Amino acid sequence: MAARRKNNQTTKIQPKRARNLSPGTVTYTGKKTTTVTKLDIIDYSKEHYHRFETNDIHEAFNYEDSTNITWINVNGLSNTNDIITLGNHFELHPLIQEDIVSTYQRPKIDEYEEYLFIVFKMLHYDDEKLTNEHISLVMGKDYVLTFQEAEGDVFEDLRERLEHGKGRIRGAGADYLMFAILDAVVDNYFSVVEFLSNKVELLEDKLFDDKEDTNITQEIQDLKKEILKIRKAVMPLREVINRLEKIENPLIEERTNKYIRDLYDNIIQVNESVEIYREMIWGLMDMYMTTISNKMNEVMKVLTIMASIFIPLTFLAGIYGMNFDNIPELHYKNSYFYLLGVMALVFLGMIWYFKRKKWL
Amino acid sequence: MAARRKNNQTTKIQPKRARNLSPGTVTYTGKKTTTVTKLDIIDYSKEHYHRFETNDIHEAFNYEDSTNITWINVNGLSNTNDIITLGNHFELHPLIQEDIVSTYQRPKIDEYEEYLFIVFKMLHYDDEKLTNEHISLVMGKDYVLTFQEAEGDVFEDLRERLEHGKGRIRGAGADYLMFAILDAVVDNYFSVVEFLSNKVELLEDKLFDDKEDTNITQEIQDLKKEILKIRKAVMPLREVINRLEKIENPLIEERTNKYIRDLYDNIIQVNESVEIYREMIWGLMDMYMTTISNKMNEVMKVLTIMASIFIPLTFLAGIYGMNFDNIPELHYKNSYFYLLGVMALVFLGMIWYFKRKKWL
Amino acid sequence: MAARRKNNQTTKIQPKRARNLSPGTVTYTGKKTTTVTKLDIIDYSKEHYHRFETNDIHEAFNYEDSTNITWINVNGLSNTNDIITLGNHFELHPLIQEDIVSTYQRPKIDEYEEYLFIVFKMLHYDDEKLTNEHISLVMGKDYVLTFQEAEGDVFEDLRERLEHGKGRIRGAGADYLMFAILDAVVDNYFSVVEFLSNKVELLEDKLFDDKEDTNITQEIQDLKKEILKIRKAVMPLREVINRLEKIENPLIEERTNKYIRDLYDNIIQVNESVEIYREMIWGLMDMYMTTISNKMNEVMKVLTIMASIFIPLTFLAGIYGMNFDNIPELHYKNSYFYLLGVMALVFLGMIWYFKRKKWL
Amino acid sequence: MAARRKNNQTTKIQPKRARNLSPGTVTYTGKKTTTVTKLDIIDYSKEHYHRFETNDIHEAFNYEDSTNITWINVNGLSNTNDIITLGNHFELHPLIQEDIVSTYQRPKIDEYEEYLFIVFKMLHYDDEKLTNEHISLVMGKDYVLTFQEAEGDVFEDLRERLEHGKGRIRGAGADYLMFAILDAVVDNYFSVVEFLSNKVELLEDKLFDDKEDTNITQEIQDLKKEILKIRKAVMPLREVINRLEKIENPLIEERTNKYIRDLYDNIIQVNESVEIYREMIWGLMDMYMTTISNKMNEVMKVLTIMASIFIPLTFLAGIYGMNFDNIPELHYKNSYFYLLGVMALVFLGMIWYFKRKKWL
Amino acid sequence: MAARRKNNQTTKIQPKRARNLSPGTVTYTGKKTTTVTKLDIIDYSKEHYHRFETNDIHEAFNYEDSTNITWINVNGLSNTNDIITLGNHFELHPLIQEDIVSTYQRPKIDEYEEYLFIVFKMLHYDDEKLTNEHISLVMGKDYVLTFQEAEGDVFEDLRERLEHGKGRIRGAGADYLMFAILDAVVDNYFSVVEFLSNKVELLEDKLFDDKEDTNITQEIQDLKKEILKIRKAVMPLREVINRLEKIENPLIEERTNKYIRDLYDNIIQVNESVEIYREMIWGLMDMYMTTISNKMNEVMKVLTIMASIFIPLTFLAGIYGMNFDNIPELHYKNSYFYLLGVMALVFLGMIWYFKRKKWL
């Protein structure tokens, strides 16, 4: 009964918001405060590929004008000045700059004249704890900007495909790159849901184990929180992708639409899985209640059998332990043995009774 | 309390996706890895019927140009090269080729200029375990392609109807063949739901049996997973058929529409049955809880009756087992028999009391 | 714990479908196999009324051409040849002919050029068991055909009104007759729901009775199935009537519309009642759980009171039953009576304690 | 366990319908059968106010043609002839006449060329029992007819405002009077919900009382029925008012629309409160379950503590009550007192153990 | 079991309405009856800032005509004459004047020709109790009126931003001020939800504590009421902001729309958090049930172990406490010690048995 949890932080659902600030104020609200903003720039076309890492925000500006597609990935949002510098260079609206560093912002899509702005969440299990990272994406005519809270992401395969020119990606435009990034995120959701599904199955097995696990209630509650957290990332992204499929924006080429529709199919599927696991987890509590009740039934049966057999026998022994002067049976030669026989019969009768009731 | 299950695999809901691949990459994600791709080709018209089985993918190409309707059924998706060859011959879009072998793909319909592409699931109980098989269908002007993971399907009756020219099928076009295939699948859903309904009724009966079945919770949970699995196949197919009814595509003749509307009625009915059984299964847990509680009540009553009768009697015996020098009653001649009488009265009074309370 | 049910058949929700048949094949799927098809023909106008019963399907043909309204009611669907003969004479589409004898078909409405086709269910309690009968209705310019599985229906009052020319019915057209038939069915739903409501109230009363009714869980489950069955008949019919209200069909006169809107109000009301009783029945399980728990509480209290009073007293008696050489109290003159006094005090103290806790 | 209820009638949800009658037949279906139909006529304009009560239906006809606004309130629906006479005079459609006396009719609005017809329910707590009364309203160019089952209503304040010319009412038209009547009814719903809220709070308090209230389950169930009854009155009226706001009818002046929109705000608010209390009442059952379980826990603890303390002690006493020839301890001088000491230690140890477990 | 609550008032959900008044009557329905109406007037433009507090309602009139933006905040609604004076000066519709002082009014937006009228709720935790305050806002061409029940609000940061000219606010129009006020309120909802989330986590921890907290049910119920109260404030405001985003009103400038869309994102997020916590709180009851059951299991185990071990041993002792003349074992020299050995074996066997069952 002493199940304590130490890491409420990670299962915290309610985001902290930078409150009481003038709307449009660029204030970082996350927990990862790497002081340095790292840029990871990939500049490519069908024939050309160049990757470049730097801490100097201004180096990014060189790539903008090239005819190649440029993907500028920014790691670290705590240095808001860098974000503002970069944002102003790319002429991002103050509200966008605010959203980029507001880690609480829920997934959404905003259309501007020169670019599309998408906010979404990257989920990963970090040492058994589900953490989510706030990511923003700006897609312009020939560039894609992505902003992450910290280094380490789910885009490594994508970068490899870019480097080795696998798939259609090198020949396609910035819109396809945007799709590929979202596709990597949705793919990652599949992994997360699968990991969660394993946790659910493990807990289900644990439920039927005989061991005393009084913290199962806590574990179920934690699973509930995790599934709610995943849902909070997946459900609005589904809407985002749905809108992405429908908007008619010159930035998105006709041929990319088929891929986005495919992506929408995938996120719907993730969403359905999330709903199913949600239902399963909610059902776990009922299952747990029945196993508790079953265990109690078993305990009660042992008590009832022991008490029902030995209490009457003890009474019989008590009868002949009385000190009345005149208890005739006490003086017959074999009455002790007869009584033992009667007791044996009572014992066997009880056993037979409980066997018939299937309690034994 | 030792209910173990051995076959988590089959009740696994979460599909595995071939992750981190460039979209459009044709990679088989299923478990059935028959190395050989088998083709089952039926070429027919009102007067003509020819059935032909082969392992050589190129033999299929001969039938394409004929004025007859050609149904090419492909068994085995693990040899992706064959799929690509066939796909390229019929000019299938790379995304379609990917979907054909991606067994995780949820049911959907895609309209292309030259053909319709439909993905759906075939369900069957395999040795008491519900398995689902991924099927894709491409319907062109005078051909239908179907892709299955393995041999063995629910289309045997349909093939027979084709061979013997029963019903309208031989005189109708490829659109009617597509409808007939979907109709066979939906018919099969009826059987699956009926099978499930039997399992539910069996479990319901089991609930009221007196035997110790501590794994009923597990069985209910497994039923929940099965119904969710069926739902995952039925619900999106309902949308597919709904859309099929509404699209105005030159590939679908006017007269076939009535049949598709009928099919839609049927899938709605399957869906309603699934929802009803889902509710029933969820209710089973409540029922199980009450039966457990009823059993516990019964156990408690036995304990209470035994203890309430014999503990006071034992106390009475204990009184006269005391060794005080001066206990006058001990020395009266018949006090032992009087006490036995009192004990009998107490016993009968208790019996009467419990009878009145209807615990006996 | 031995509640057995013998009549699963009637609470079976899942309909059997004639599977694996070519769509449009006319095959009877019901259980009532009266070999003879009986026709009950009513031919009427404002001045004229003629009722005629026959087994010869061809006699129906004479009435078709008359300027009167003709209502041909067909009892018995197992002789499909008769249905086909009649269907062909009235030029019913093969799919309609199939639906007429497919007892599994859910309520629906189909518009054809020459007639309207409506499928619905007639519910009645037959010897405490809820059964549903499949009815089809074809409404043409001056005739109405109805098809029932067996004789006996809810239209007797309607027939009487027709015979005695009560109400507007004799002067109105076939569309009003169709409305009157549906109205009789919906009226009947009210009775069925009322009957169910009585069952719910009876079960509620039973819950609070002290008797051992271990089959209450079963009865609640059966009620759940009945309400689901009613719902399955009512909900789609609501949609049918809603559509009937909206379609603009020359077969339906303007002045009949007001009546159909009224009918729609009624079916909505039936539907609401069904939803309310569904909620009530679902709540019964919770109620039952609390009554079980209350009973267990009572049992436990008796046990606790008996054990708590007599176990300490028995211990006291045990003390002075010991055989130590040196127990000074044993030899005092009145110590036995003092001990009896102490025991009485303990007894009364316990009684007082339990009274204060309100357990007595 | 003997909670009996005597007044099922008032908690009956399912309305009785006059069945098997030709649609449009005017038959009273309520329970209040006052033989006399009372009319309460108010004739008013900005300058003029006249109130008049009569039993003669024909006196109402005099007021119709006046240029004043006339409100004819009819009490008593059992004398259907009077209703028909009045209805025919005002040229009410037969279906309306039927609805006026059909107390089962759910709230609705019907638009006719010359008038609007609205059906709604008046709720009031009558001796702790919630009863609903069927009211119909016909609003014409310069008159409003209201039909009630019995005398006594919620319009007294409204009549007073009319008499003393308070507010806008005397200067406004019949449409404002209709609004004012509906407003009084919705206001009354607020009182009813408030009354219910008090009952919920009282029951909540009762739940935590220690007294044996085995009929709480019954009371919760009755509250459920009451809230369902209120919902059945409020929800359709919400739709009615919503439609009233939207219809563009020359009978309703532009300036009245603002008031109707306000009324719609109010009925939405009632509806939300109803939903909230519904949820609260449903939650009560869970609360009750936990209090029962808590009580059982308490009972079990008393039993466990008493048994765990005294059963081992009794065993110890039993040891030295044995009659073996050779039990050395029996003959030592102070062994009795040593044993008493050991017993005291066991006793205290147990007390300490249960204290540590916080069961004491 | 004696958890009493003293402050039902604050958890009261049902609002009191000033009943039976003519619609449009301005009657204060709140509880805060400060007799004085205080005005807090801020008059500003890009260059100019003036703040002024007064009790004289007429002083507000001077600011109306200025070209600056004027924010008149009214504290105290109980003096309805002041409200009417002010309302008439600004030509507010009688219904608006009624809504301003009707604290029960749910959040809504009304469009008038000259101004927008918005009603919303300010939530704050007051000494652990959630209270809500009724606020109305009128936004005209160059003024904003806000009406509060009492002094003390969430706009202090906003006033500071106004004073020091931070952010865009001083240069923007009255529409931006309205947005900023709503933004402050929504920001405050975030705090309230966060506070609630802490209460939920605290209660969750408490659940697993071993202490006897029989009032947890009450606390969960109170949390349910709080979340329902928050929901009642948030949900309609979401609709209000949604409509605010969509209406095309000349009073709202194009550039403000982006901010309102952002605000809408935020209120959706609050709403989602509310729904999630609602689900969590509902789940708490289940968790509590399982912890109660677990505790009962533990209690039962102690009882069963104690009884099962000592009842058989006591029986054995009882056997040899009998007074039969002929019990051979009594006379053997070491039989007492042999019996002690047997008892020790029984004892150890029981311990081993319970250990194996993991009850110890």
CSV table of C-alpha atoms in Angstrom, one decimal, chain C residues 154 157 161 166-169 176 179-180 183-184 186-188 190-191 193-194 197-198 200-201 204-210 258-259 261-262 265-266 268-269 272-273 276-277 279-280 283-284 286-298 300-301 303-304 307-309 311-312 314-316 318-329 350 353-354 357-359, chain D residues 1-5 8 11-25 93-95 98-99 104-106 108 110-112 210-214 217-218 221-222 224-225 228 231-232 236 278 282 285-286 288-289 292-293 295-300 302-303 306-307 310-311 313-314 316-318 320-323 329-337 339-340 343:
chain,number,residue,atom,x,y,z
C,154,VAL,CA,-51.7,-5.4,-35.3
C,157,ASP,CA,-58.4,-2.1,-35.7
C,161,ARG,CA,-62.1,1.2,-39.4
C,166,LYS,CA,-64.7,5.3,-39.6
C,167,GLY,CA,-62.3,8.2,-39.8
C,168,ARG,CA,-60.9,9.7,-43.0
C,169,ILE,CA,-59.6,6.4,-44.3
C,176,TYR,CA,-53.1,7.3,-46.4
C,179,PHE,CA,-49.7,5.8,-43.3
C,180,ALA,CA,-52.4,4.0,-41.3
C,183,ASP,CA,-49.3,4.2,-37.6
C,184,ALA,CA,-50.7,0.9,-36.3
C,186,VAL,CA,-45.8,2.6,-34.2
C,187,ASP,CA,-48.8,2.4,-31.9
C,188,ASN,CA,-47.9,-1.2,-31.2
C,190,PHE,CA,-45.9,2.0,-27.6
C,191,SER,CA,-47.5,-1.1,-26.1
C,193,VAL,CA,-42.3,-0.4,-24.6
C,194,GLU,CA,-45.1,-0.2,-22.0
C,197,SER,CA,-41.5,-0.8,-18.6
C,198,ASN,CA,-43.6,-3.1,-16.5
C,200,VAL,CA,-38.4,-3.2,-15.5
C,201,GLU,CA,-40.5,-2.0,-12.6
C,204,GLU,CA,-36.7,-3.3,-9.6
C,205,ASP,CA,-39.2,-4.4,-7.0
C,206,LYS,CA,-37.7,-7.8,-7.0
C,207,LEU,CA,-34.2,-6.4,-6.4
C,208,PHE,CA,-35.3,-5.1,-3.0
C,209,ASP,CA,-37.0,-8.3,-2.0
C,210,ASP,CA,-35.2,-10.3,0.6
C,258,LYS,CA,-49.3,16.4,-42.0
C,259,TYR,CA,-50.2,12.9,-40.8
C,261,ARG,CA,-45.2,14.4,-39.6
C,262,ASP,CA,-47.4,13.4,-36.7
C,265,ASP,CA,-43.4,12.8,-33.7
C,266,ASN,CA,-44.7,9.5,-32.4
C,268,ILE,CA,-39.4,9.9,-32.0
C,269,GLN,CA,-41.3,9.6,-28.7
C,272,GLU,CA,-36.8,8.5,-26.5
C,273,SER,CA,-38.7,6.1,-24.3
C,276,ILE,CA,-34.7,6.1,-21.3
C,277,TYR,CA,-35.5,2.4,-20.5
C,279,GLU,CA,-30.5,3.7,-19.3
C,280,MET,CA,-32.8,2.4,-16.5
C,283,GLY,CA,-28.7,1.3,-14.0
C,284,LEU,CA,-30.4,-1.9,-12.6
C,286,ASP,CA,-25.6,-1.0,-10.3
C,287,MET,CA,-28.6,-1.1,-8.1
C,288,TYR,CA,-28.3,-4.9,-7.9
C,289,MET,CA,-24.6,-4.5,-6.9
C,290,THR,CA,-25.5,-2.2,-4.0
C,291,THR,CA,-28.2,-4.5,-2.7
C,292,ILE,CA,-25.8,-7.5,-2.8
C,293,SER,CA,-23.3,-5.4,-0.9
C,294,ASN,CA,-25.9,-4.3,1.6
C,295,LYS,CA,-26.9,-7.9,2.2
C,296,MET,CA,-23.3,-8.8,2.7
C,297,ASN,CA,-22.9,-6.0,5.1
C,298,GLU,CA,-25.8,-7.4,7.1
C,300,MET,CA,-21.0,-9.5,8.2
C,301,LYS,CA,-22.5,-7.6,11.0
C,303,LEU,CA,-21.0,-12.6,12.3
C,304,THR,CA,-19.0,-9.7,13.8
C,307,ALA,CA,-17.9,-13.4,17.4
C,308,SER,CA,-17.0,-10.2,19.2
C,309,ILE,CA,-19.3,-10.9,22.1
C,311,ILE,CA,-15.0,-15.0,21.7
C,312,PRO,CA,-13.8,-12.8,24.6
C,314,THR,CA,-15.0,-17.9,25.9
C,315,PHE,CA,-11.5,-16.7,26.6
C,316,LEU,CA,-12.5,-15.7,30.2
C,318,GLY,CA,-10.9,-20.7,29.3
C,319,ILE,CA,-8.8,-18.9,31.9
C,320,TYR,CA,-10.5,-20.5,34.8
C,321,GLY,CA,-10.6,-23.9,33.1
C,322,MET,CA,-6.9,-24.1,33.3
C,323,ASN,CA,-5.4,-26.7,35.6
C,324,PHE,CA,-2.6,-24.7,37.4
C,325,ASP,CA,-2.1,-25.8,40.9
C,326,ASN,CA,-2.1,-22.3,42.1
C,327,ILE,CA,-4.9,-20.2,40.8
C,328,PRO,CA,-6.1,-18.3,43.9
C,329,GLU,CA,-9.4,-17.1,42.5
C,350,MET,CA,-20.6,-5.1,23.7
C,353,TYR,CA,-21.0,-0.6,21.7
C,354,PHE,CA,-22.8,-2.1,18.7
C,357,LYS,CA,-22.5,2.0,16.1
C,358,LYS,CA,-26.0,1.4,14.9
C,359,TRP,CA,-25.2,-2.2,13.9
D,1,MET,CA,-34.2,-4.0,3.2
D,2,ALA,CA,-37.9,-3.5,3.1
D,3,ALA,CA,-38.1,-0.1,1.2
D,4,ARG,CA,-41.4,-0.2,-0.5
D,5,ARG,CA,-42.7,2.5,-2.7
D,8,ASN,CA,-45.1,4.2,-8.9
D,11,THR,CA,-42.6,8.1,-11.4
D,12,LYS,CA,-44.0,6.4,-14.4
D,13,ILE,CA,-42.1,7.7,-17.4
D,14,GLN,CA,-43.9,6.0,-20.2
D,15,PRO,CA,-47.0,7.9,-21.2
D,16,LYS,CA,-50.2,6.1,-22.0
D,17,ARG,CA,-51.4,6.7,-25.5
D,18,ALA,CA,-55.0,6.4,-26.6
D,19,ARG,CA,-54.2,3.6,-28.9
D,20,ASN,CA,-55.8,2.1,-32.0
D,21,LEU,CA,-57.8,5.2,-32.8
D,22,SER,CA,-58.1,6.8,-36.2
D,23,PRO,CA,-55.5,9.6,-36.3
D,24,GLY,CA,-57.2,12.9,-35.7
D,25,THR,CA,-59.7,11.5,-33.2
D,93,HIS,CA,-57.0,21.5,-37.7
D,94,PRO,CA,-58.3,18.1,-36.4
D,95,LEU,CA,-54.7,17.0,-35.7
D,98,GLU,CA,-56.2,15.7,-31.1
D,99,ASP,CA,-52.9,17.0,-29.8
D,104,TYR,CA,-48.9,12.1,-24.0
D,105,GLN,CA,-47.9,14.4,-26.9
D,106,ARG,CA,-44.2,15.6,-26.6
D,108,LYS,CA,-43.5,20.5,-30.5
D,110,ASP,CA,-46.5,23.4,-35.7
D,111,GLU,CA,-46.8,26.3,-38.1
D,112,TYR,CA,-50.2,26.9,-39.7
D,210,ASP,CA,-24.1,6.4,9.7
D,211,LYS,CA,-27.7,5.3,9.9
D,212,GLU,CA,-29.0,2.2,8.2
D,213,ASP,CA,-30.7,3.5,5.1
D,214,THR,CA,-31.2,0.6,2.9
D,217,THR,CA,-30.7,2.9,-3.8
D,218,GLN,CA,-34.4,3.3,-4.3
D,221,GLN,CA,-33.3,5.4,-8.7
D,222,ASP,CA,-36.3,7.7,-8.1
D,224,LYS,CA,-32.9,9.3,-11.9
D,225,LYS,CA,-36.5,9.0,-13.0
D,228,LEU,CA,-35.3,11.9,-16.9
D,231,ARG,CA,-35.2,16.2,-19.4
D,232,LYS,CA,-38.2,14.8,-21.4
D,236,PRO,CA,-37.9,19.1,-26.9
D,278,ARG,CA,-28.0,14.0,-14.2
D,282,TRP,CA,-25.5,9.0,-11.7
D,285,MET,CA,-24.5,5.4,-7.0
D,286,ASP,CA,-20.7,5.2,-7.1
D,288,TYR,CA,-23.0,5.0,-2.2
D,289,MET,CA,-21.0,1.9,-3.2
D,292,ILE,CA,-21.1,0.7,1.8
D,293,SER,CA,-17.7,-0.7,1.2
D,295,LYS,CA,-18.8,0.5,6.3
D,296,MET,CA,-18.0,-3.1,5.5
D,297,ASN,CA,-14.4,-2.4,6.0
D,298,GLU,CA,-15.1,-1.0,9.4
D,299,VAL,CA,-17.2,-4.1,10.3
D,300,MET,CA,-14.5,-6.4,9.1
D,302,VAL,CA,-13.8,-4.9,14.4
D,303,LEU,CA,-14.2,-8.6,13.7
D,306,MET,CA,-11.6,-9.1,18.3
D,307,ALA,CA,-10.8,-12.5,16.7
D,310,PHE,CA,-8.8,-13.4,21.7
D,311,ILE,CA,-8.4,-16.6,19.6
D,313,LEU,CA,-5.3,-16.1,24.0
D,314,THR,CA,-8.0,-18.8,24.2
D,316,LEU,CA,-3.1,-20.5,25.4
D,317,ALA,CA,-5.7,-21.0,28.0
D,318,GLY,CA,-6.7,-24.2,26.3
D,320,TYR,CA,-3.2,-25.4,30.3
D,321,GLY,CA,-6.7,-26.7,30.5
D,322,MET,CA,-5.5,-30.1,29.2
D,323,ASN,CA,-5.5,-33.0,31.5
D,329,GLU,CA,4.3,-25.9,34.3
D,330,LEU,CA,1.0,-26.6,36.0
D,331,HIS,CA,2.8,-27.3,39.3
D,332,TYR,CA,5.1,-24.4,39.5
D,333,LYS,CA,4.0,-21.9,42.1
D,334,ASN,CA,3.7,-18.7,39.9
D,335,SER,CA,3.2,-20.2,36.5
D,336,TYR,CA,-0.5,-19.0,36.4
D,337,PHE,CA,0.7,-15.5,37.0
D,339,LEU,CA,0.9,-17.0,31.9
D,340,LEU,CA,-1.4,-14.1,32.7
D,343,MET,CA,-1.3,-13.1,27.8
